[in-house]
Short mmCIF file of C-alpha atoms in Angstrom, two decimals:
data_model
loop_
_atom_site.label_atom_id
_atom_site.label_comp_id
_atom_site.label_asym_id
_atom_site.label_seq_id
_atom_site.Cartn_x
_atom_site.Cartn_y
_atom_site.Cartn_z
CA ASP R 1 92.80 121.89 82.28
CA VAL R 2 96.12 121.73 84.10
CA LYS R 3 99.10 120.87 82.03
CA VAL R 4 102.72 119.81 82.10
CA THR R 5 104.31 119.86 78.66
CA GLN R 6 107.64 118.51 77.48
CA SER R 7 109.45 119.86 74.45
CA SER R 8 109.74 116.58 72.53
CA ARG R 9 108.04 113.18 72.58
CA TYR R 10 110.91 111.46 70.78
CA LEU R 11 114.53 112.52 70.44
CA VAL R 12 117.52 110.83 68.83
CA LYS R 13 121.00 112.15 69.60
CA ARG R 14 124.59 111.07 69.07
CA THR R 15 127.09 110.20 71.78
CA GLY R 16 128.84 113.32 73.05
CA GLU R 17 126.12 115.76 72.00
CA LYS R 18 124.70 118.28 74.48
CA VAL R 19 121.00 117.62 74.98
CA PHE R 20 118.34 119.92 76.39
CA LEU R 21 114.99 118.62 77.62
CA GLU R 22 112.45 121.30 78.46
CA CYS R 23 109.47 121.10 80.77
CA VAL R 24 106.79 123.75 81.27
CA GLN R 25 103.87 123.75 83.72
CA ASP R 26 100.97 126.16 83.82
CA MET R 27 99.81 125.59 87.41
CA ASP R 28 102.13 127.98 89.28
CA HIS R 29 103.65 125.00 91.14
CA GLU R 30 106.76 125.55 93.23
CA ASN R 31 108.05 121.99 92.87
CA MET R 32 109.33 120.49 89.66
CA PHE R 33 111.02 117.15 89.10
CA TRP R 34 112.92 115.20 86.47
CA TYR R 35 112.73 111.38 86.48
CA ARG R 36 113.99 108.70 84.18
CA GLN R 37 112.13 105.44 83.74
CA ASP R 38 113.79 102.21 82.67
CA PRO R 39 112.39 98.67 82.45
CA GLY R 40 112.97 96.77 85.68
CA LEU R 41 114.29 99.86 87.49
CA GLY R 42 111.11 101.92 87.72
CA LEU R 43 111.13 105.69 88.11
CA ARG R 44 114.30 107.24 89.47
CA LEU R 45 114.62 110.87 90.50
CA ILE R 46 117.39 112.80 88.74
CA TYR R 47 116.94 116.35 90.05
CA PHE R 48 114.23 118.45 91.58
CA SER R 49 113.60 122.11 92.30
CA TYR R 50 111.35 123.67 94.92
CA ASP R 51 111.80 127.27 93.85
CA VAL R 52 113.22 129.40 91.08
CA LYS R 53 117.00 129.04 90.83
CA MET R 54 116.92 126.30 93.51
CA LYS R 55 117.89 122.73 92.70
CA GLU R 56 118.65 119.56 94.58
CA LYS R 57 120.15 116.29 93.47
CA GLY R 58 117.97 113.25 93.37
CA ASP R 59 119.07 109.64 93.39
CA ILE R 60 120.94 109.58 90.06
CA PRO R 61 122.25 113.09 89.19
CA GLU R 62 125.52 111.99 87.59
CA GLY R 63 125.82 113.10 83.99
CA TYR R 64 122.94 115.57 84.28
CA SER R 65 122.41 119.19 85.23
CA VAL R 66 119.30 121.36 85.50
CA SER R 67 118.23 124.94 85.17
CA ARG R 68 115.24 126.79 86.58
CA GLU R 69 115.30 130.45 85.65
CA LYS R 70 111.51 130.87 85.69
CA LYS R 71 108.93 129.26 87.93
CA GLU R 72 107.10 127.54 85.10
CA ARG R 73 110.12 126.07 83.31
CA PHE R 74 112.56 123.35 84.38
CA SER R 75 115.24 122.18 81.99
CA LEU R 76 117.28 118.98 82.11
CA ILE R 77 120.68 119.09 80.44
CA LEU R 78 122.83 116.17 79.37
CA GLU R 79 126.25 117.79 79.01
CA SER R 80 127.70 114.96 76.92
CA ALA R 81 125.15 112.32 76.05
CA SER R 82 126.09 108.69 76.46
CA THR R 83 124.34 105.50 75.35
CA ASN R 84 123.44 104.61 78.95
CA GLN R 85 121.30 107.74 79.06
CA THR R 86 118.91 106.23 76.54
CA SER R 87 115.66 106.24 78.50
CA MET R 88 112.18 107.68 78.98
CA TYR R 89 112.41 111.05 80.74
CA LEU R 90 109.45 112.29 82.71
CA CYS R 91 108.89 115.75 84.15
CA ALA R 92 106.46 116.43 87.00
CA SER R 93 105.26 119.33 89.11
CA SER R 94 103.44 119.67 92.41
CA PHE R 95 102.28 122.26 94.93
CA GLY R 96 103.59 122.37 98.48
CA LEU R 97 104.48 119.35 100.61
CA ALA R 98 101.35 117.32 100.03
CA GLY R 99 99.94 118.26 96.64
CA VAL R 100 99.05 116.04 93.75
CA SER R 101 101.87 115.45 91.28
CA PHE R 102 101.17 116.12 87.61
CA PHE R 103 103.31 114.49 84.96
CA GLY R 104 104.19 115.44 81.42
CA PRO R 105 103.80 112.98 78.51
CA GLY R 106 107.47 111.96 78.60
CA THR R 107 110.39 112.21 76.20
CA ARG R 108 111.81 109.01 74.75
CA LEU R 109 115.50 109.77 74.27
CA THR R 110 117.72 107.49 72.24
CA VAL R 111 121.48 108.10 72.25
CA LEU R 112 123.34 106.38 69.42
CA LYS A 1 116.10 103.11 103.51
CA GLN A 2 112.60 104.25 102.56
CA GLU A 3 111.16 101.88 99.99
CA VAL A 4 107.86 101.21 98.25
CA THR A 5 107.01 97.71 97.06
CA GLN A 6 104.30 96.50 94.72
CA ILE A 7 103.68 92.78 94.31
CA PRO A 8 102.94 91.08 91.98
CA ALA A 9 104.57 92.82 89.03
CA ALA A 10 101.80 91.71 86.67
CA LEU A 11 98.20 90.60 86.94
CA SER A 12 95.70 89.25 84.40
CA VAL A 13 91.98 89.08 85.20
CA PRO A 14 88.75 88.52 83.25
CA GLU A 15 86.51 91.46 82.55
CA GLY A 16 84.00 92.23 85.31
CA GLU A 17 86.15 91.03 88.17
CA ASN A 18 86.68 93.19 91.25
CA LEU A 19 90.37 93.42 92.04
CA VAL A 20 92.79 94.73 94.60
CA LEU A 21 96.27 96.09 93.91
CA ASN A 22 98.65 96.20 96.86
CA CYS A 23 101.35 98.65 97.87
CA SER A 24 103.61 98.46 100.93
CA PHE A 25 106.06 101.02 102.32
CA THR A 26 108.78 100.81 104.92
CA ASP A 27 108.23 103.97 106.99
CA SER A 28 104.94 105.11 108.51
CA ALA A 29 106.04 108.77 108.64
CA ILE A 30 104.41 109.94 105.41
CA TYR A 31 102.73 113.08 104.08
CA ASN A 32 100.62 111.27 101.52
CA LEU A 33 100.35 108.37 99.11
CA GLN A 34 99.33 108.59 95.47
CA TRP A 35 98.15 106.03 92.96
CA PHE A 36 99.00 106.65 89.32
CA ARG A 37 98.06 105.03 86.05
CA GLN A 38 100.48 104.76 83.13
CA ASP A 39 99.54 103.65 79.63
CA PRO A 40 102.34 102.24 77.44
CA GLY A 41 104.73 104.95 76.25
CA LYS A 42 102.86 107.69 78.07
CA GLY A 43 103.24 109.82 81.17
CA LEU A 44 101.64 109.16 84.55
CA THR A 45 98.11 110.20 85.44
CA SER A 46 97.22 110.71 89.09
CA LEU A 47 94.21 108.62 90.10
CA LEU A 48 93.90 109.21 93.82
CA LEU A 49 95.84 110.96 96.56
CA ILE A 50 95.39 110.02 100.21
CA GLN A 51 96.72 112.37 102.86
CA SER A 52 98.34 110.81 105.92
CA SER A 53 95.32 111.78 108.05
CA GLN A 54 92.87 109.99 105.75
CA ARG A 55 91.88 106.32 105.60
CA GLU A 56 90.52 106.17 102.07
CA GLN A 57 89.62 108.04 98.92
CA THR A 58 87.13 107.18 96.20
CA SER A 59 86.80 108.17 92.57
CA GLY A 60 84.22 106.38 90.46
CA ARG A 61 85.04 102.66 90.38
CA LEU A 62 88.31 103.23 92.23
CA ASN A 63 88.82 103.16 95.98
CA ALA A 64 92.17 103.58 97.68
CA SER A 65 92.80 102.82 101.32
CA LEU A 66 95.70 103.69 103.58
CA ASP A 67 96.91 101.95 106.75
CA LYS A 68 99.96 103.85 107.94
CA SER A 69 100.62 101.67 110.96
CA SER A 70 101.02 98.57 108.84
CA GLY A 71 102.66 100.42 105.94
CA ARG A 72 100.07 99.38 103.38
CA SER A 73 97.75 100.80 100.78
CA THR A 74 95.33 99.07 98.45
CA LEU A 75 93.71 100.22 95.22
CA TYR A 76 90.35 98.54 94.67
CA ILE A 77 88.97 98.50 91.15
CA ALA A 78 85.33 97.52 90.86
CA ALA A 79 83.88 95.75 87.83
CA SER A 80 87.11 95.82 85.82
CA GLN A 81 87.01 96.66 82.10
CA PRO A 82 89.52 96.11 79.27
CA GLY A 83 90.10 99.87 79.30
CA ASP A 84 91.55 99.52 82.81
CA SER A 85 94.53 97.66 81.34
CA ALA A 86 97.60 99.72 82.23
CA THR A 87 100.43 99.90 84.74
CA TYR A 88 99.44 101.15 88.18
CA LEU A 89 102.08 102.81 90.32
CA CYS A 90 102.03 103.67 93.98
CA ALA A 91 104.12 106.61 95.23
CA VAL A 92 104.77 107.80 98.77
CA SER A 93 105.82 111.23 100.00
CA PHE A 94 107.81 110.45 103.13
CA THR A 95 108.09 113.03 105.90
CA GLY A 96 111.28 115.00 105.62
CA ALA A 97 111.72 114.14 101.93
CA ASN A 98 110.85 117.69 100.87
CA SER A 99 107.93 116.75 98.59
CA LYS A 100 109.89 114.07 96.74
CA LEU A 101 108.04 110.90 95.82
CA THR A 102 109.32 107.36 96.22
CA PHE A 103 107.76 105.07 93.64
CA GLY A 104 107.02 101.38 93.56
CA LYS A 105 107.86 99.60 90.32
CA GLY A 106 104.24 99.23 89.38
CA ILE A 107 101.75 96.47 88.64
CA THR A 108 100.91 95.82 85.00
CA LEU A 109 97.23 94.93 84.80
CA SER A 110 95.65 93.17 81.87
CA VAL A 111 91.85 92.85 81.81
CA ARG A 112 90.75 90.15 79.34
CA PRO A 113 87.48 90.67 77.43
#
């Protein structure tokens, strides 16, 4: 059974902390994505990667960075967490230009 | 700007009803369109993917159609059940977007027993 896993389901952090969200997929997919989902705003793309060590900005990259050192792992980093980064974070992976996207279970991040 | 729209935002139907969820998109140059289901507080589960060359896809009680020329897709759910209650999202992979998906905001479906 194919799988995308995320390191935490729930996370509570303080303003100014550095936060790491990890995503791992076991399907040998080239593409990996980080989204955030907020009520009324839907899913918004933060960053994506189509190969190891490659990354591209999505629609809302400000305040975030990413790392992809291995094909199966894509990390989202909040350098200095702020309260407006409280959100549901979703990781996804896909194969090629037209493959099905598989999503992880999500991480509910609260920044106090 | 490439956009995906889903209207209405919410729908409530009695159990057993056949229903249609609509999705519209602004650009006919697409690779594919996917329909996802999301339960509260959970991730997204892919239901159906239609490639740009296809007209429809079926899985069990679900049937998705695609009309690129009019920029529309529909998800048909036959004989709805309370377990179908969830948010349904439509996502389009536009040509030239390098495998990125553009999502609609979803339709929250409630099936009443």
